[in-house]
PDB file of C-alpha atoms in Angstrom:
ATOM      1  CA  UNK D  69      25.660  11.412  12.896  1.00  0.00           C
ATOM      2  CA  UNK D  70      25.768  14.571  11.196  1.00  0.00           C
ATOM      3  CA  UNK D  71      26.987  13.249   7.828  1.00  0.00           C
ATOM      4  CA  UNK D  72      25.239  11.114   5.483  1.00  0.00           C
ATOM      5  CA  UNK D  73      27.578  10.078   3.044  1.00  0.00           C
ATOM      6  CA  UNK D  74      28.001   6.526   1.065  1.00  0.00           C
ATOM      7  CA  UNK D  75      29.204   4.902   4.236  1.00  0.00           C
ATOM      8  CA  UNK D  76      27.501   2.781   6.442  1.00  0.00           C
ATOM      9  CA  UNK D  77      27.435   3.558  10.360  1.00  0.00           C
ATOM     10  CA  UNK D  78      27.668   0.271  12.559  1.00  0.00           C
ATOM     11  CA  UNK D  79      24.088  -1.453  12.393  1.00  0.00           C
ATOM     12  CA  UNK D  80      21.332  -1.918  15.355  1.00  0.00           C
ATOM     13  CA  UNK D  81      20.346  -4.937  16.595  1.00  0.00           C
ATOM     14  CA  UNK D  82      17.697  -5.295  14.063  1.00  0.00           C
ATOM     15  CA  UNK D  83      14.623  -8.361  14.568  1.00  0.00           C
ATOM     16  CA  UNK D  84      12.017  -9.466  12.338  1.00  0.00           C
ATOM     17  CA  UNK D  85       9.171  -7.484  10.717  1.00  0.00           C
ATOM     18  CA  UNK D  86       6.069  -7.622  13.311  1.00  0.00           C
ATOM     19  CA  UNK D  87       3.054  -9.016  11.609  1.00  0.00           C
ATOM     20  CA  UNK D  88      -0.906  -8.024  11.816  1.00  0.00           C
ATOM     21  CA  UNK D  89      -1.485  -8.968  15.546  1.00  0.00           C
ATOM     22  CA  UNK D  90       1.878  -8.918  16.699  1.00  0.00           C
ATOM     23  CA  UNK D  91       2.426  -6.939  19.905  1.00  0.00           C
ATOM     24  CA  UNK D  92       5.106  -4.497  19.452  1.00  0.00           C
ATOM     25  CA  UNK D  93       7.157  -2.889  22.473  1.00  0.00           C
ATOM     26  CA  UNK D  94       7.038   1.107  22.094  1.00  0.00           C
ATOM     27  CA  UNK D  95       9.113   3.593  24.183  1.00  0.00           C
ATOM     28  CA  UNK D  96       7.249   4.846  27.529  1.00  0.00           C
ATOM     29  CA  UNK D  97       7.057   8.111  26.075  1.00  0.00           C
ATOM     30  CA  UNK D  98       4.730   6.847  23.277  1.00  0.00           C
ATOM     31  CA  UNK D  99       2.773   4.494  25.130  1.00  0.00           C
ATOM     32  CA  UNK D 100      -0.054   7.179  26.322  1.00  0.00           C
ATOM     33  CA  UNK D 101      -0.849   7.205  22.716  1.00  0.00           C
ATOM     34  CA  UNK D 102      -4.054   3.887  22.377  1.00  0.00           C
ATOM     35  CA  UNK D 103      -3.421   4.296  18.636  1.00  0.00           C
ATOM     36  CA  UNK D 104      -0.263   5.448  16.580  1.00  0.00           C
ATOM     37  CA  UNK D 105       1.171   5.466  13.077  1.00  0.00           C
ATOM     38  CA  UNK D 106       4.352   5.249  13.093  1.00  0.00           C
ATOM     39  CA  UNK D 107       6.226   6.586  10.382  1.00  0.00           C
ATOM     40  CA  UNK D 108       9.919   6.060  10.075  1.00  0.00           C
ATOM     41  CA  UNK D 109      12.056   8.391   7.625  1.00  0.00           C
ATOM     42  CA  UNK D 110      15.117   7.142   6.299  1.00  0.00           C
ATOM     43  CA  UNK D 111      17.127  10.636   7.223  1.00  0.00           C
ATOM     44  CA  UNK D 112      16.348  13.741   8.114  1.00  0.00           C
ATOM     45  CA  UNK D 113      16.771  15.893   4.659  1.00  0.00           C
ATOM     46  CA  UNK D 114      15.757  13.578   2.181  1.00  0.00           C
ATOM     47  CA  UNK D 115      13.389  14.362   0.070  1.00  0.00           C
ATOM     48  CA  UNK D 116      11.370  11.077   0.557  1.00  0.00           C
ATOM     49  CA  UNK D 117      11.302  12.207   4.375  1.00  0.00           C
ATOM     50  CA  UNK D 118       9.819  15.385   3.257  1.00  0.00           C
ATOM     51  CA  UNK D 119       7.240  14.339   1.576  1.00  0.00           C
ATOM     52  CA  UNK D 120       6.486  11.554   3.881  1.00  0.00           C
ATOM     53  CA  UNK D 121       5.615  14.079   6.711  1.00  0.00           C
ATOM     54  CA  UNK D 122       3.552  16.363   4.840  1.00  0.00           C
ATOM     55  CA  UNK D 123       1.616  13.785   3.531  1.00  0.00           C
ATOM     56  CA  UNK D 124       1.525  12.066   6.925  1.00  0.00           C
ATOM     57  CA  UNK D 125       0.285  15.453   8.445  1.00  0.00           C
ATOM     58  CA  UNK D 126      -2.207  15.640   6.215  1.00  0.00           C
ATOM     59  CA  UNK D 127      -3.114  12.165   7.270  1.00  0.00           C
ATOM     60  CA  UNK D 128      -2.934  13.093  10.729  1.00  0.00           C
ATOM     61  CA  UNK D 129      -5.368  16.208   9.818  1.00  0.00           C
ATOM     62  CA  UNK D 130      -8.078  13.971   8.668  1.00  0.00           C
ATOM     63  CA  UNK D 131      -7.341  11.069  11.256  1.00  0.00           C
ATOM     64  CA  UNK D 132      -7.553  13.211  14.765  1.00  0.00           C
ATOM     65  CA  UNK D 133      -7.918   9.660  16.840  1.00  0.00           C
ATOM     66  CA  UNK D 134      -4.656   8.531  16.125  1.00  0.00           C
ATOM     67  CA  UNK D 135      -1.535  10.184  16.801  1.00  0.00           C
ATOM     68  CA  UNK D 136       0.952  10.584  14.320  1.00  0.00           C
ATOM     69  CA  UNK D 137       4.627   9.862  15.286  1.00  0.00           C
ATOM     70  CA  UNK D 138       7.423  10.774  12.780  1.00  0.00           C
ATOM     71  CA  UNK D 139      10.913   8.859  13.482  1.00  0.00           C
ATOM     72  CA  UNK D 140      14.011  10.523  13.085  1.00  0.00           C
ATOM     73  CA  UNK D 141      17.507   9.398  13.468  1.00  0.00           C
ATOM     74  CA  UNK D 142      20.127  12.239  12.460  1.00  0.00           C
ATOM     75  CA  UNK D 143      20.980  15.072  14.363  1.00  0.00           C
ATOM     76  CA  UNK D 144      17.933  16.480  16.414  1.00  0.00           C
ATOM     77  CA  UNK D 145      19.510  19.972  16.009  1.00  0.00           C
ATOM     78  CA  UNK D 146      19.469  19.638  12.250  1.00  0.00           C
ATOM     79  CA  UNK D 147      16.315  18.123  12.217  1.00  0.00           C
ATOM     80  CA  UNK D 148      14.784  20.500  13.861  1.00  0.00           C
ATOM     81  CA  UNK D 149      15.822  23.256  11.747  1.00  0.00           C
ATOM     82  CA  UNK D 150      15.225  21.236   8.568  1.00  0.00           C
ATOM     83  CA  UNK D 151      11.393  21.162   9.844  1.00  0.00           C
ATOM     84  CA  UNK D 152      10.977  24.861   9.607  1.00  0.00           C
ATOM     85  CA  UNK D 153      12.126  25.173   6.032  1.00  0.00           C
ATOM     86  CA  UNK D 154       9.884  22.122   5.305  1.00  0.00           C
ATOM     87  CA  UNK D 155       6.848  23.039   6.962  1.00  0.00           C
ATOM     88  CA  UNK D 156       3.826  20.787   7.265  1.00  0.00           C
ATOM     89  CA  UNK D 157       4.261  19.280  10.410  1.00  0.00           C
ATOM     90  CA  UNK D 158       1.440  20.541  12.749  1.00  0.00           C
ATOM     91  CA  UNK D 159      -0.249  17.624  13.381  1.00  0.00           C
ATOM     92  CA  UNK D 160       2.439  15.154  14.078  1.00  0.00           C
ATOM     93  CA  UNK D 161       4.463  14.236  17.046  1.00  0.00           C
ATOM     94  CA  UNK D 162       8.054  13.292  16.854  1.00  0.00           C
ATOM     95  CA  UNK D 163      10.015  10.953  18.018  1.00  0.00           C
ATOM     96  CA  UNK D 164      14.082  10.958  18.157  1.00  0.00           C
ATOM     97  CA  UNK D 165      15.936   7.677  17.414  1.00  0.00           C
ATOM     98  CA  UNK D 166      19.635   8.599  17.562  1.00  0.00           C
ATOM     99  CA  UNK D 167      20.764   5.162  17.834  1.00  0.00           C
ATOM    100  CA  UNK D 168      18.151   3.516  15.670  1.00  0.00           C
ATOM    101  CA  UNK D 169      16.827   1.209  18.324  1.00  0.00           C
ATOM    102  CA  UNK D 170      13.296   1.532  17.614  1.00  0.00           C
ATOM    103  CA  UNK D 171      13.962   1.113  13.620  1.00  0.00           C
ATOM    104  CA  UNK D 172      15.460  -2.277  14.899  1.00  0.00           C
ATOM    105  CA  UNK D 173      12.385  -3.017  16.545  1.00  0.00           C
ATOM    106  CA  UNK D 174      10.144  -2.754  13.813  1.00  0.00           C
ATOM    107  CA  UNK D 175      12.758  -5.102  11.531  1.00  0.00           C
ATOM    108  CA  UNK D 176      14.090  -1.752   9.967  1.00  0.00           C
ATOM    109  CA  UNK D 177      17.540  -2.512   9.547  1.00  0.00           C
ATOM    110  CA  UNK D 178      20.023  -1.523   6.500  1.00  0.00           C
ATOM    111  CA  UNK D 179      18.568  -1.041   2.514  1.00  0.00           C
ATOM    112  CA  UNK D 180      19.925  -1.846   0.311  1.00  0.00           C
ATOM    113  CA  UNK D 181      21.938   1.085  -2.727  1.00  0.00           C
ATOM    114  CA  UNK D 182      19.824  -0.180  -5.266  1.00  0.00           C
ATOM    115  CA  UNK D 183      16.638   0.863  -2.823  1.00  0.00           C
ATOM    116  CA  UNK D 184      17.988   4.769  -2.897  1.00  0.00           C
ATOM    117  CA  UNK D 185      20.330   4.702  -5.973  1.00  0.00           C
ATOM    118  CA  UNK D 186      18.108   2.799  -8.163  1.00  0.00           C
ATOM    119  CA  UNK D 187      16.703   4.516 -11.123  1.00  0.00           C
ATOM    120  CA  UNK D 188      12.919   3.981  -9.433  1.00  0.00           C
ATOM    121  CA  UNK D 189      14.491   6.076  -6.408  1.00  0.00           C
ATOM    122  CA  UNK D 190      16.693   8.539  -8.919  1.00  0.00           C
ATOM    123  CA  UNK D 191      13.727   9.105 -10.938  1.00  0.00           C
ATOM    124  CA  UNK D 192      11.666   9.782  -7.787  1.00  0.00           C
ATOM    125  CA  UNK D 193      14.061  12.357  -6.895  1.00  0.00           C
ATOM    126  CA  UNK D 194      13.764  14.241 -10.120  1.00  0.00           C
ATOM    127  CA  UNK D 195       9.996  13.974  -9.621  1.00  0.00           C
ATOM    128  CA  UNK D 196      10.135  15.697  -6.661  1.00  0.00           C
ATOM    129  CA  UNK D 197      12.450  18.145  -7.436  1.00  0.00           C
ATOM    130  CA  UNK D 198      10.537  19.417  -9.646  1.00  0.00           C
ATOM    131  CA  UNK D 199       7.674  19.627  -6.936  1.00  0.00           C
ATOM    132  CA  UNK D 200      10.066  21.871  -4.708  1.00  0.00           C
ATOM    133  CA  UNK D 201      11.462  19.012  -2.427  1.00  0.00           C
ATOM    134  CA  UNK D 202      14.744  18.337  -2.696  1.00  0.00           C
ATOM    135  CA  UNK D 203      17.668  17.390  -0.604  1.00  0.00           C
ATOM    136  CA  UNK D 204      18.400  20.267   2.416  1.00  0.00           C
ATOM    137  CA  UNK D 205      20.130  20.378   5.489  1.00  0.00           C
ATOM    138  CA  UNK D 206      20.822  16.339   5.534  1.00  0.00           C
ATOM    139  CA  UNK D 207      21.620  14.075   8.483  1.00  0.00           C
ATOM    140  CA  UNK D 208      21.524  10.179   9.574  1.00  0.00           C
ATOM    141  CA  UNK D 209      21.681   7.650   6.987  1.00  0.00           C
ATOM    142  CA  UNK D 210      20.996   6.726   3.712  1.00  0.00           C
ATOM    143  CA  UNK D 211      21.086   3.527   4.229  1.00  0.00           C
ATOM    144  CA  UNK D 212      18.260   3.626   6.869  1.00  0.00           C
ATOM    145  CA  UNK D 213      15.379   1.527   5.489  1.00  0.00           C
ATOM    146  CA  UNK D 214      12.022   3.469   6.082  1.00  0.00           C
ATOM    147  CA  UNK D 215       8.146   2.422   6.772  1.00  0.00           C
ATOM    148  CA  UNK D 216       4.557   2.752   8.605  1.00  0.00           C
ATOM    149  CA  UNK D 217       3.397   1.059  10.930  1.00  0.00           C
ATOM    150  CA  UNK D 218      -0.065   1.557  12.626  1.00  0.00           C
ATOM    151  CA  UNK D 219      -0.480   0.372  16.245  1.00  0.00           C
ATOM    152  CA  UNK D 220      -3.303   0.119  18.563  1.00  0.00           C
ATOM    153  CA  UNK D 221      -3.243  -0.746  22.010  1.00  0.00           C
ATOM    154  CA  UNK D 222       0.319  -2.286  21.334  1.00  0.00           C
ATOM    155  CA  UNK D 223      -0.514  -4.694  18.549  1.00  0.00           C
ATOM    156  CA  UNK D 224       0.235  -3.809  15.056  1.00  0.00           C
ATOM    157  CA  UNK D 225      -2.935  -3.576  12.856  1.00  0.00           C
ATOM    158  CA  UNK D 226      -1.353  -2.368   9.572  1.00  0.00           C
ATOM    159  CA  UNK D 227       2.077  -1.935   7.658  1.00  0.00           C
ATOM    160  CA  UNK D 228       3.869  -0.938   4.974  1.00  0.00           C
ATOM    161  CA  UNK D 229       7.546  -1.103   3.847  1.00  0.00           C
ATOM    162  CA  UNK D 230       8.443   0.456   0.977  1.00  0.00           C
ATOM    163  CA  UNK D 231      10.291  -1.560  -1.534  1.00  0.00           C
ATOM    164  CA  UNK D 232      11.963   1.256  -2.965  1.00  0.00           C
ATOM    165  CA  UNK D 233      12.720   4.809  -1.915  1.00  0.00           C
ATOM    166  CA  UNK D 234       9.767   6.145  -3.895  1.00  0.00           C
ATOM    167  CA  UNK D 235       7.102   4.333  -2.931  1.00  0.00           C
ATOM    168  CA  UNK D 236       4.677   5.221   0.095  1.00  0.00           C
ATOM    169  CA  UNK D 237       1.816   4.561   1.543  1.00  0.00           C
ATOM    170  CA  UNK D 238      -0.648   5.600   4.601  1.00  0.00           C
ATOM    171  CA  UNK D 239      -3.918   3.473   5.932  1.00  0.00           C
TER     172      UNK D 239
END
């Protein structure tokens, strides 16, 4: 999934949104961590995704007890690579979501255009652009919806789903 284009790539199995309390099922590779934030990006490259880690790893900086976890779904090469021009990524873990199973998991499924080509998200773009972020080295899906999600001991405790592309938020 190295292109990111207006089309839509087949959809995960995608359930509801946990609620405060509910116990969520992480990946065995995560579940070492007692307490995570999860945040998902829509696609590697976007400029929401950008500044969703580094303000995440600034989180992270000032929140050493939990561990950070960024989720990615486009190509891990690409990804990669995009993280070095970025920067800002010390303090987070990452995990790789190729298929978008674990988006599914957490309700994540498909946005909707108006959520990325809305003039809330356009505007938001231009914003941010003129911060320095912009769109580089892209890959996954725009259509990917994105959000947080804090866990401890495998229930959630806290969430947030943004209702636009713009819009973020951290504990």
């Amino acid at each position: 999934m190295n292109t990111i284009f207006l089309s839509k790539p087949l959809r995960q199995v995608v359930t509801d949104i946990p609620a405060s309390g509910d116990e969520v099922c992480i990946p065995e590779e995560l579940a070492h961590f007692p307490d995570v934030l999860f945040v998902f990006v829509r696609h590697v490259g976007c400029p929401f995704a950008e500044r969703d880690i580094k303000f995440s790893n600034t989180w992270a900086a000032e929140h050493t007890d939990v561990a950070v976890v960024i989720v990615t779904h486009g190509n891990i090469a690409v990804r990669d690579a995009w993280l070095e021009v970025v920067g800002g990524a010390e303090n987070l873990h990452f995990y790789h979501d190729p298929e978008r199973m674990l988006y599914g998991r957490f309700g994540l499924g498909y946005s909707s255009a108006w959520h990325f080509m809305g003039p809330a998200s356009l505007w938001g773009v231009v914003s941010l652009w003129r911060k320095g972020i912009r769109n580089r080295m892209a890959s996954g899906t725009r259509w990917q919806r994105a959000g947080v999600f804090h866990v401890r001991h495998g229930r959630l405790i806290w969430r947030a789903i943004p209702q636009s592309a713009e819009m973020f938020k951290l504990p």
